[in-house]
């Protein structure tokens, strides 16, 4: 039988032993099972110390009682008690080898599917129309995509949506500028930022233009057809640009996933009316506001969520209240996820608090702001070009591919086409992995040298490890068949085995905390365990039985790395 997470299985057995020996009910989490760093033990149980205090007995005695009652059949060898009362747990070789043999035929590699699927609406990428995506949107796009993949694999229903900034006052000037420039079907806004800046400049310098822009906003909001047509041209043109970026990055978002700010426009009046009806609003400086409890400015005054401005207009805050109401209400989402930078933490905390007060979020829902830090340049400041401009994403991505091409360039045994597709996988993989492998809440430094290194915690290192496993199998002239027997002869094999069976735990950790870096760390550890194995355990030159077994290690390492990278949205080429 395949166990998902062996740590959970051990925890369940320890909990049962605690019940029968001490007559105490503990949860599996309270069994405090941790991978062990001691040589000779795979896991350890750290519960005896705390339980000793609870029952007033020496921890070692408690540990002995637990061990006496512990049913380790088929799973572990006789446990050992160490130090003040640690219980060392070591899996039997038979259990480990049986697991590995089982993994060979399991496309999910031992990872269980959840029995309690959630419906998760996940807001990510969310760039602004008529503007180039900035690095914040890049992080949102990459992290969000990984979360979509992880959650789907976990068995949840995921509804990705792109909260495009496609509505509001800037569209007055943008549309006027578009009209002035004589936008025609074949003319495109080649540089979104330049277009935006030109409009802005005119708006600031030319009062007539500014006035036209203001009137245009009114026309847009009242649904004037000609204005809406122009507006749509802008949105479509930007979307074409964003789609290019998504395609290069391998991101699944399509125009169907657009739920931009404009989408919520028809719901805003009702949203505010409901808040008013529920007695949650106050008038402050002529604006309709909600003051969720617990939010204050520096002076100690309560902070408002402005739900309708004094001029009757709606803004970013109103729209986000409408998102919560829509996704939980109309769409029955159980979990709302917003992948947006840390500077908006307070905004989301306030939106969630007000939504709870309004009853749009109940205890059965979760709403999570999956926040992330900034990307910094190597000088530790905001990541920009040398001339101080913000970086054009599409240029950055093609630079990544070019640099990767130089890394893999020497391979004359590969066709031009293969080399190009490898350069793409390595270059784009490098950019994505640099982002996904660091704790998302922290800032990270963008460094070409570091992210494209073939050594260290990089995509290239994982991709190379994977390609090496496959190359060994190719050279063996054999195929690894289901039913192959695994034999453990060397410590490096056992270490790799232990690593390979921990995929379920790694994925669960990444899912639970919306923390893809936990999966990345696991993959790096796995590739490292494979490297040690590869150094110490000859494969092709080994005795036939052991050779077969070691080929299984190669095959499973490849499967784990390939699946893991795929869940991060990164390709794993079969040759490098
Ligand atoms: N367009 C926004 C920005 O660029 C991000 C939107 C995030 N999603 C949301 N529901 N507020 O900052």
Coordinates of C-alpha atoms and ligand atoms in Angstrom, one line a residue:
X1 CA 0.0 0.0 0.0
X2 CA 1.3 3.5 -0.8
X3 CA 1.3 5.9 2.0
X4 CA 0.9 9.6 1.1
X5 CA 2.9 11.3 3.8
X6 CA 4.8 8.9 5.9
X7 CA 5.2 11.5 8.6
X8 CA 1.4 11.5 9.0
X9 CA 1.3 7.7 9.2
X10 CA 3.9 7.7 11.9
X11 CA 2.0 10.5 13.7
X12 CA -1.2 8.4 13.6
X13 CA 0.6 5.4 15.1
X14 CA 2.2 7.5 17.8
X15 CA -1.2 9.1 18.7
X16 CA -2.7 5.6 19.0
X17 CA 0.2 4.5 21.3
X18 CA -0.3 7.6 23.4
X19 CA -3.9 6.8 23.8
X20 CA -3.4 3.2 24.8
X21 CA -0.4 3.8 27.1
X22 CA -1.3 7.1 28.7
X23 CA -5.0 7.3 28.0
X24 CA -4.5 10.8 26.4
X25 CA -6.0 12.0 23.2
X26 CA -3.5 13.9 21.0
X27 CA -3.9 15.0 17.4
X28 CA -1.4 13.7 14.8
X29 CA 0.2 17.2 14.8
X30 CA 0.7 16.9 18.6
X31 CA 2.7 13.7 18.0
X32 CA 5.5 16.1 16.9
X33 CA 7.0 13.9 14.3
X34 CA 9.9 15.5 12.5
X35 CA 12.4 14.3 10.0
X36 CA 15.5 13.4 12.0
X37 CA 18.9 15.0 11.5
X38 CA 20.6 12.2 13.5
X39 CA 22.5 9.6 11.7
X40 CA 20.7 6.2 11.9
X41 CA 17.2 7.7 12.4
X42 CA 14.8 8.8 9.8
X43 CA 12.2 10.6 11.9
X44 CA 11.9 11.5 15.5
X45 CA 9.0 12.0 17.8
X46 CA 9.4 14.9 20.2
X47 CA 6.2 14.5 22.1
X48 CA 7.4 12.7 25.3
X49 CA 8.8 15.9 26.9
X50 CA 5.6 17.8 26.7
X51 CA 3.5 14.8 27.7
X52 CA 5.8 14.1 30.6
X53 CA 5.0 17.5 32.0
X54 CA 1.3 17.0 31.5
X55 CA 1.1 13.7 33.3
X56 CA 3.9 14.5 35.8
X57 CA 6.2 11.7 34.9
X58 CA 9.8 11.8 33.7
X59 CA 9.9 12.2 29.9
X60 CA 12.1 9.1 29.3
X61 CA 9.6 7.0 31.2
X62 CA 6.8 8.4 29.1
X63 CA 8.8 7.8 25.9
X64 CA 9.3 4.2 27.1
X65 CA 5.6 3.8 27.6
X66 CA 4.8 5.1 24.1
X67 CA 7.4 2.9 22.6
X68 CA 6.0 -0.1 24.5
X69 CA 2.6 0.5 23.0
X70 CA 3.7 1.6 19.5
X71 CA 2.6 -0.6 16.7
X72 CA 5.4 -0.3 14.1
X73 CA 4.5 -3.4 12.2
X74 CA 5.6 -3.3 8.6
X75 CA 6.8 0.3 8.9
X76 CA 9.6 0.8 11.4
X77 CA 12.3 -1.1 13.2
X78 CA 12.4 -1.1 17.1
X79 CA 12.4 2.6 18.1
X80 CA 15.2 4.0 20.3
X81 CA 14.9 6.5 23.0
X82 CA 17.6 9.2 23.1
X83 CA 18.6 12.1 25.3
X84 CA 15.8 13.5 27.5
X85 CA 13.1 11.5 25.7
X86 CA 13.3 11.7 21.9
X87 CA 12.0 8.7 20.2
X88 CA 14.0 7.8 17.1
X89 CA 12.1 6.2 14.4
X90 CA 13.7 4.3 11.5
X91 CA 11.7 3.0 8.6
X92 CA 12.4 -0.6 7.6
X93 CA 14.3 -1.2 4.4
X94 CA 11.4 -3.4 3.2
X95 CA 8.9 -0.7 3.7
X96 CA 11.1 1.8 1.9
X97 CA 11.8 -0.4 -1.1
X98 CA 8.1 -1.4 -1.4
X99 CA 7.2 2.2 -1.4
X100 CA 9.7 3.0 -4.2
X101 CA 8.5 0.1 -6.2
X102 CA 4.9 1.3 -5.8
X103 CA 5.8 4.8 -6.9
X104 CA 7.0 3.4 -10.3
X105 CA 3.4 2.8 -11.3
X106 CA 1.7 5.7 -9.6
X107 CA 1.4 8.8 -11.8
X108 CA 0.7 10.9 -8.6
X109 CA 3.9 9.6 -7.0
X110 CA 2.2 8.8 -3.7
X111 CA 0.5 12.2 -3.4
X112 CA -3.1 11.7 -2.3
X113 CA -5.9 13.7 -3.8
X114 CA -7.8 15.7 -1.2
X115 CA -11.1 14.2 0.0
X116 CA -12.4 17.7 0.7
X117 CA -12.0 19.8 -2.4
X118 CA -12.4 23.5 -2.1
X119 CA -13.6 26.0 -4.7
X120 CA -10.8 28.5 -4.9
X121 CA -11.1 31.8 -6.7
X122 CA -7.6 33.0 -7.3
X123 CA -6.8 36.6 -8.4
X124 CA -3.4 36.9 -9.9
X125 CA -1.3 38.7 -12.5
X126 CA -3.8 41.6 -12.6
X127 CA -1.8 44.2 -14.6
X128 CA -3.2 47.6 -15.6
X129 CA -4.4 48.3 -19.1
X130 CA -2.2 50.6 -21.3
X131 CA 0.7 50.1 -19.0
X132 CA 3.6 47.7 -19.2
X133 CA 3.5 45.0 -16.5
X134 CA 5.9 45.9 -13.8
X135 CA 7.9 43.4 -11.7
X136 CA 5.2 43.3 -9.1
X137 CA 2.8 41.9 -11.7
X138 CA 5.5 39.5 -12.8
X139 CA 5.8 38.0 -9.3
X140 CA 2.0 37.8 -9.0
X141 CA 1.8 36.0 -12.4
X142 CA 4.6 33.5 -11.6
X143 CA 3.5 32.8 -8.0
X144 CA -0.2 32.7 -8.9
X145 CA 0.3 30.3 -11.7
X146 CA 2.2 27.9 -9.4
X147 CA -0.6 28.1 -6.9
X148 CA -3.2 27.3 -9.5
X149 CA -1.1 24.2 -10.5
X150 CA -0.5 23.1 -7.0
X151 CA -4.1 23.5 -5.9
X152 CA -5.5 21.7 -9.0
X153 CA -3.1 18.8 -8.4
X154 CA -4.2 18.7 -4.8
X155 CA -7.7 18.1 -6.1
X156 CA -9.3 21.5 -5.6
X157 CA -11.5 23.3 -8.1
X158 CA -9.6 26.4 -9.0
X159 CA -11.0 29.5 -10.8
X160 CA -8.2 31.7 -11.9
X161 CA -9.1 35.3 -12.6
X162 CA -7.2 38.3 -13.8
X163 CA -8.2 41.5 -12.0
X164 CA -7.2 43.8 -14.9
X165 CA -7.0 47.4 -14.0
X166 CA -9.3 48.4 -16.9
X167 CA -11.6 51.0 -15.5
X168 CA -11.5 54.4 -13.8
X169 CA -10.5 58.0 -14.5
X170 CA -7.2 57.4 -16.4
X171 CA -9.3 56.0 -19.2
X172 CA -10.7 59.5 -20.0
X173 CA -7.2 60.7 -21.1
X174 CA -6.2 57.4 -22.6
X175 CA -9.3 57.3 -24.9
X176 CA -8.9 61.0 -25.9
X177 CA -5.2 60.4 -26.7
X178 CA -6.2 57.4 -28.7
X179 CA -8.7 59.5 -30.7
X180 CA -6.1 62.2 -31.3
X181 CA -3.5 59.7 -32.5
X182 CA -5.9 58.3 -35.0
X183 CA -5.7 54.7 -33.8
X184 CA -6.6 52.4 -36.6
X185 CA -7.1 48.7 -36.9
X186 CA -3.5 48.0 -38.0
X187 CA -1.8 50.5 -35.7
X188 CA -1.0 49.1 -32.3
X189 CA 0.3 50.7 -29.1
X190 CA 3.8 49.3 -29.5
X191 CA 5.0 50.7 -26.3
X192 CA 2.3 50.8 -23.6
X193 CA 4.3 52.9 -21.2
X194 CA 5.1 55.6 -23.8
X195 CA 1.5 55.8 -24.8
X196 CA 0.4 56.2 -21.2
X197 CA 3.1 58.8 -20.5
X198 CA 2.2 60.8 -23.6
X199 CA -1.4 60.9 -22.5
X200 CA -0.5 61.9 -19.0
X201 CA 1.8 64.7 -20.3
X202 CA -0.9 66.1 -22.5
X203 CA -3.4 65.9 -19.6
X204 CA -1.0 67.8 -17.3
X205 CA 0.0 70.5 -19.9
X206 CA -3.2 71.1 -21.9
X207 CA -6.3 72.2 -20.0
X208 CA -8.5 71.6 -23.1
X209 CA -7.3 68.1 -23.3
X210 CA -7.8 67.6 -19.6
X211 CA -11.4 68.9 -19.9
X212 CA -12.1 66.5 -22.8
X213 CA -10.6 63.7 -20.8
X214 CA -12.9 64.5 -17.9
X215 CA -16.0 64.5 -20.1
X216 CA -14.8 61.3 -21.6
X217 CA -14.8 59.6 -18.2
X218 CA -18.4 60.6 -17.8
X219 CA -19.3 59.2 -21.2
X220 CA -17.5 56.0 -20.4
X221 CA -19.4 55.6 -17.1
X222 CA -22.7 56.3 -18.7
X223 CA -22.1 53.6 -21.3
X224 CA -21.7 55.8 -24.4
X225 CA -21.2 53.3 -27.3
X226 CA -18.5 55.1 -29.2
X227 CA -16.5 55.6 -26.0
X228 CA -16.9 52.0 -25.0
X229 CA -15.7 50.9 -28.4
X230 CA -12.5 53.0 -28.0
X231 CA -12.1 51.7 -24.5
X232 CA -12.4 48.1 -25.7
X233 CA -9.7 48.8 -28.3
X234 CA -7.4 49.8 -25.6
X235 CA -8.2 46.8 -23.5
X236 CA -7.8 44.4 -26.4
X237 CA -4.5 45.9 -27.4
X238 CA -3.1 45.6 -23.9
X239 CA -4.5 42.1 -23.7
X240 CA -2.6 41.2 -26.8
X241 CA 0.5 42.4 -25.2
X242 CA -0.2 40.5 -21.9
X243 CA -1.0 37.4 -23.8
X244 CA 2.4 37.5 -25.4
X245 CA 4.0 37.6 -22.0
X246 CA 1.8 34.8 -20.7
X247 CA 2.6 32.6 -23.7
X248 CA 6.3 33.2 -23.2
X249 CA 6.1 32.4 -19.5
X250 CA 3.8 29.4 -20.1
X251 CA 1.0 30.9 -18.0
X252 CA -2.5 29.6 -18.6
X253 CA -4.4 32.9 -18.3
X254 CA -6.6 33.7 -21.3
X255 CA -9.0 36.6 -22.1
X256 CA -11.7 34.4 -20.7
X257 CA -10.2 34.7 -17.3
X258 CA -10.5 38.5 -17.4
X259 CA -12.5 39.7 -14.5
X260 CA -11.1 43.2 -14.6
X261 CA -12.3 46.2 -12.5
X262 CA -14.9 46.9 -15.3
X263 CA -16.5 43.6 -14.7
X264 CA -17.6 44.6 -11.2
X265 CA -18.9 48.0 -12.3
X266 CA -22.5 46.8 -12.6
X267 CA -22.4 45.4 -9.0
X268 CA -21.0 48.4 -7.3
X269 CA -24.3 50.2 -6.5
X270 CA -25.8 47.1 -5.1
X271 CA -22.7 46.3 -3.1
X272 CA -22.8 49.7 -1.4
X273 CA -26.6 49.6 -1.0
X274 CA -26.2 46.3 0.9
X275 CA -23.6 47.7 3.1
X276 CA -25.9 50.7 3.9
X277 CA -28.8 48.4 4.5
X278 CA -26.8 46.4 7.0
X279 CA -25.9 49.6 8.8
X280 CA -22.2 49.3 8.2
X281 CA -21.7 52.6 6.5
X282 CA -21.0 56.1 7.7
X283 CA -20.8 59.4 5.8
X284 CA -17.3 61.0 6.2
X285 CA -16.3 64.1 4.3
X286 CA -19.2 63.5 2.0
X287 CA -18.1 60.0 1.1
X288 CA -19.8 56.7 2.0
X289 CA -17.3 54.8 4.2
X290 CA -17.1 51.6 6.1
X291 CA -14.8 51.6 9.2
X292 CA -13.9 48.0 9.9
X293 CA -12.8 47.5 13.5
X294 CA -9.1 47.6 14.4
X295 CA -7.6 49.8 11.6
X296 CA -6.1 53.1 12.5
X297 CA -3.9 55.7 11.0
X298 CA -0.8 57.1 12.7
X299 CA -2.8 59.6 14.6
X300 CA -4.9 56.8 16.0
X301 CA -8.0 57.7 14.0
X302 CA -10.1 54.9 12.5
X303 CA -9.3 54.2 8.8
X304 CA -12.1 54.2 6.3
X305 CA -12.8 52.0 3.4
X306 CA -14.2 54.5 0.9
X307 CA -17.1 52.7 -0.8
X308 CA -18.5 55.7 -2.6
X309 CA -16.6 58.9 -3.2
X310 CA -18.1 62.2 -2.5
X311 CA -18.6 62.8 -6.2
X312 CA -20.6 59.6 -6.4
X313 CA -17.8 57.6 -8.1
X314 CA -16.5 54.3 -7.0
X315 CA -12.8 53.3 -6.6
X316 CA -10.4 50.4 -6.0
X317 CA -11.8 49.7 -2.5
X318 CA -15.5 49.5 -3.6
X319 CA -14.4 47.2 -6.4
X320 CA -12.6 44.8 -4.1
X321 CA -15.6 44.6 -1.8
X322 CA -17.6 43.7 -4.9
X323 CA -15.1 40.9 -5.7
X324 CA -15.6 39.2 -2.4
X325 CA -19.4 39.5 -2.7
X326 CA -19.3 38.2 -6.2
X327 CA -17.0 35.2 -5.7
X328 CA -18.5 33.9 -2.5
X329 CA -22.0 34.9 -3.5
X330 CA -22.6 34.3 -7.2
X331 CA -19.8 31.8 -7.7
X332 CA -19.9 29.8 -4.5
X333 CA -16.1 30.1 -3.9
X334 CA -15.1 28.7 -0.5
X335 CA -11.6 30.3 -0.6
X336 CA -10.5 33.6 -2.0
X337 CA -6.9 34.1 -2.8
X338 CA -5.4 37.4 -3.9
X339 CA -1.8 37.3 -5.1
X340 CA -0.8 40.9 -4.7
X341 CA 2.3 42.6 -3.3
X342 CA 2.8 43.3 0.4
X343 CA 2.1 47.1 0.1
X344 CA -1.6 46.2 -0.3
X345 CA -1.7 44.1 2.9
X346 CA -3.8 46.7 4.8
X347 CA -6.2 47.2 1.9
X348 CA -7.0 43.5 1.9
X349 CA -7.1 43.1 5.6
X350 CA -9.7 45.9 5.7
X351 CA -11.7 44.5 2.7
X352 CA -11.8 41.1 4.4
X353 CA -12.9 42.5 7.8
X354 CA -15.7 44.6 6.2
X355 CA -16.7 41.5 4.1
X356 CA -17.0 39.5 7.3
X357 CA -19.1 42.1 8.9
X358 CA -21.3 42.1 5.7
X359 CA -21.7 38.4 5.9
X360 CA -20.0 37.8 2.5
X361 CA -17.3 35.9 4.3
X362 CA -18.4 33.3 6.9
X363 CA -16.4 31.1 9.1
X364 CA -16.6 28.5 6.3
X365 CA -14.7 30.7 3.9
X366 CA -11.1 31.6 3.9
X367 CA -9.8 34.8 2.3
X368 CA -6.1 35.0 2.0
X369 CA -3.9 37.8 0.8
X370 CA -0.9 35.9 -0.7
X371 CA 1.5 38.8 -0.4
X372 CA 5.0 39.0 -1.7
X373 CA 8.1 41.2 -1.5
X374 CA 9.9 43.2 -4.1
X375 CA 12.5 42.2 -6.7
X376 CA 15.7 44.2 -6.0
X377 CA 18.6 44.9 -8.3
X378 CA 22.1 43.8 -7.2
X379 CA 22.6 47.2 -5.6
X380 CA 19.8 46.3 -3.2
X381 CA 17.5 49.0 -4.7
X382 CA 14.3 48.5 -6.7
X383 CA 15.0 46.5 -9.8
X384 CA 15.5 48.9 -12.8
X385 CA 17.5 49.2 -16.0
X386 CA 20.9 50.9 -15.8
X387 CA 19.3 54.1 -17.0
X388 CA 16.8 54.0 -14.2
X389 CA 13.8 53.0 -16.3
X390 CA 11.5 50.3 -15.2
X391 CA 12.3 47.0 -16.9
X392 CA 10.3 45.9 -19.9
X393 CA 9.2 42.4 -19.1
X394 CA 9.2 41.0 -22.6
X395 CA 12.8 42.3 -23.0
X396 CA 13.8 40.7 -19.8
X397 CA 12.4 37.4 -20.8
X398 CA 14.2 37.4 -24.1
X399 CA 17.4 38.3 -22.4
X400 CA 16.9 35.3 -20.1
X401 CA 16.5 33.0 -23.1
X402 CA 19.6 34.5 -24.9
X403 CA 21.7 34.1 -21.8
X404 CA 20.5 30.5 -21.4
X405 CA 21.3 29.8 -25.0
X406 CA 24.9 30.8 -24.3
X407 CA 25.0 28.4 -21.4
X408 CA 23.7 25.4 -23.5
X409 CA 25.2 26.7 -26.7
X410 CA 28.2 24.3 -27.0
X411 CA 26.0 21.3 -27.5
X412 CA 26.7 20.6 -31.2
X413 CA 25.0 17.2 -30.9
X414 CA 21.6 18.8 -30.7
X415 CA 19.6 20.3 -33.5
X416 CA 19.1 24.0 -33.8
X417 CA 15.5 23.5 -32.8
X418 CA 16.3 21.4 -29.8
X419 CA 18.8 24.0 -28.6
X420 CA 16.2 26.7 -28.9
X421 CA 13.6 24.9 -27.0
X422 CA 16.2 24.0 -24.3
X423 CA 17.3 27.6 -24.1
X424 CA 13.7 28.6 -23.6
X425 CA 13.1 26.1 -20.9
X426 CA 16.3 27.0 -19.1
X427 CA 16.0 30.8 -19.4
X428 CA 12.4 31.1 -18.5
X429 CA 12.8 28.4 -15.9
X430 CA 15.6 30.4 -14.3
X431 CA 13.5 33.5 -14.0
X432 CA 10.5 31.7 -12.6
X433 CA 12.5 29.5 -10.2
X434 CA 14.5 32.5 -8.8
X435 CA 11.1 33.9 -7.8
X436 CA 9.5 30.7 -6.6
X437 CA 12.4 29.3 -4.6
X438 CA 12.6 32.3 -2.3
X439 CA 10.2 32.8 0.5
X440 CA 7.6 35.0 -1.2
X441 CA 7.2 37.4 1.7
X442 CA 10.9 38.4 1.4
X443 CA 12.5 40.6 -1.2
X444 CA 14.9 38.9 -3.5
X445 CA 17.8 40.1 -5.6
X446 CA 17.6 39.6 -9.3
X447 CA 20.9 38.2 -10.4
X448 CA 21.5 36.7 -13.9
X449 CA 24.7 34.9 -12.6
X450 CA 22.9 33.4 -9.7
X451 CA 19.7 32.3 -11.4
X452 CA 21.5 30.7 -14.4
X453 CA 24.1 28.9 -12.4
X454 CA 24.1 25.2 -13.0
X455 CA 25.1 24.6 -9.4
X456 CA 23.1 25.7 -6.3
X457 CA 19.4 26.1 -5.8
X458 CA 18.5 27.0 -9.4
X459 CA 16.2 25.7 -12.1
X460 CA 19.2 24.8 -14.2
X461 CA 20.6 22.6 -11.5
X462 CA 17.3 20.7 -11.2
X463 CA 16.9 20.5 -15.0
X464 CA 20.5 19.1 -15.3
X465 CA 19.9 16.6 -12.6
X466 CA 16.8 15.4 -14.3
X467 CA 18.4 15.2 -17.7
X468 CA 21.3 13.3 -16.2
X469 CA 19.0 10.6 -14.7
X470 CA 17.4 10.2 -18.1
X471 CA 20.7 10.0 -19.9
X472 CA 21.9 7.2 -17.6
X473 CA 18.7 5.3 -18.4
X474 CA 19.2 5.9 -22.1
X475 CA 22.8 4.7 -21.9
X476 CA 21.8 1.6 -20.1
X477 CA 19.8 0.4 -23.1
X478 CA 17.1 -0.7 -20.7
X479 CA 13.7 0.6 -19.8
X480 CA 12.7 0.8 -16.2
X481 CA 9.7 -1.5 -15.9
X482 CA 6.9 -1.6 -13.3
X483 CA 7.6 -4.6 -11.0
X484 CA 11.4 -3.8 -10.9
X485 CA 13.0 -4.6 -7.5
X486 CA 14.7 -2.0 -5.4
X487 CA 17.7 -3.0 -3.2
X488 CA 19.3 -0.8 -0.7
X489 CA 23.1 -1.4 -0.4
X490 CA 24.6 2.1 0.2
X491 CA 23.7 4.9 2.5
X492 CA 23.4 7.3 -0.4
X493 CA 20.6 5.0 -1.8
X494 CA 18.8 5.1 1.5
X495 CA 19.1 8.8 1.7
X496 CA 17.7 9.3 -1.8
X497 CA 14.9 6.8 -1.1
X498 CA 13.9 8.8 2.0
X499 CA 14.0 12.0 0.0
X500 CA 11.8 10.5 -2.8
X501 CA 9.0 9.4 -0.5
X502 CA 8.7 12.9 1.0
X503 CA 7.1 14.5 -2.1
X504 CA 3.6 14.3 -0.6
X505 CA 4.7 16.1 2.5
X506 CA 6.5 18.8 0.5
X507 CA 3.5 19.4 -1.8
X508 CA 1.1 19.6 1.2
X509 CA 3.4 22.1 2.9
X510 CA 3.4 24.2 -0.3
X511 CA -0.4 24.0 -0.6
X512 CA -1.1 24.8 3.0
X513 CA 0.9 27.9 3.2
X514 CA 0.5 29.1 -0.4
X515 CA 4.3 28.7 -0.3
X516 CA 5.7 27.3 -3.5
X517 CA 9.3 27.7 -2.1
X518 CA 8.7 24.7 0.2
X519 CA 8.3 22.5 -2.9
X520 CA 11.3 24.2 -4.5
X521 CA 13.5 23.5 -1.4
X522 CA 12.4 19.9 -1.5
X523 CA 13.3 19.5 -5.2
X524 CA 16.7 21.0 -4.5
X525 CA 17.3 18.6 -1.7
X526 CA 16.2 15.7 -3.9
X527 CA 18.5 16.8 -6.7
X528 CA 21.3 17.1 -4.2
X529 CA 20.5 13.6 -2.8
X530 CA 20.7 12.3 -6.4
X531 CA 24.0 14.0 -7.0
X532 CA 25.5 12.2 -3.9
X533 CA 24.0 9.0 -5.0
X534 CA 25.4 9.5 -8.5
X535 CA 28.9 10.1 -7.0
X536 CA 28.9 7.2 -4.7
X537 CA 26.8 4.5 -6.5
X538 CA 27.9 3.5 -10.0
X539 CA 24.9 2.6 -12.0
X540 CA 25.9 1.2 -15.3
X541 CA 28.9 -0.7 -14.0
X542 CA 27.0 -2.3 -11.1
X543 CA 26.1 -6.0 -10.8
X544 CA 22.9 -6.7 -12.8
X545 CA 20.5 -6.8 -9.8
X546 CA 21.9 -3.6 -8.3
X547 CA 22.1 -2.0 -11.7
X548 CA 18.4 -2.6 -12.2
X549 CA 17.6 -1.2 -8.8
X550 CA 19.8 1.9 -9.4
X551 CA 18.0 2.5 -12.6
X552 CA 14.8 2.7 -10.6
X553 CA 16.4 5.4 -8.5
X554 CA 17.2 7.3 -11.7
X555 CA 13.7 6.9 -13.1
X556 CA 12.0 7.9 -9.8
X557 CA 14.3 10.9 -9.4
X558 CA 13.3 12.0 -12.9
X559 CA 9.6 11.6 -12.2
X560 CA 9.8 13.5 -8.9
X561 CA 11.8 16.4 -10.4
X562 CA 9.6 16.5 -13.5
X563 CA 6.3 16.6 -11.6
X564 CA 7.7 19.0 -9.0
X565 CA 9.0 21.4 -11.7
X566 CA 5.7 21.1 -13.6
X567 CA 3.8 22.1 -10.5
X568 CA 6.0 25.2 -10.3
X569 CA 5.3 25.9 -14.0
X570 CA 8.8 25.0 -15.1
X571 CA 9.8 22.7 -18.0
X572 CA 12.1 19.8 -17.5
X573 CA 13.8 19.0 -20.9
X574 CA 14.7 15.3 -21.3
X575 CA 18.1 16.3 -22.6
X576 CA 20.4 19.1 -21.8
Ligands
LIG1 N1 -4.1 46.2 -10.8 C1 -3.7 46.2 -9.4 C2 -2.3 46.8 -9.3 O1 -1.6 46.9 -10.3 C3 -3.6 44.9 -8.8 C4 -5.0 44.2 -8.6 C5 -4.9 43.1 -7.6 N2 -6.2 42.5 -7.3 C6 -7.2 43.1 -6.7 N3 -8.4 42.4 -6.6 N4 -7.1 44.2 -6.0 O2 -1.8 47.2 -8.3

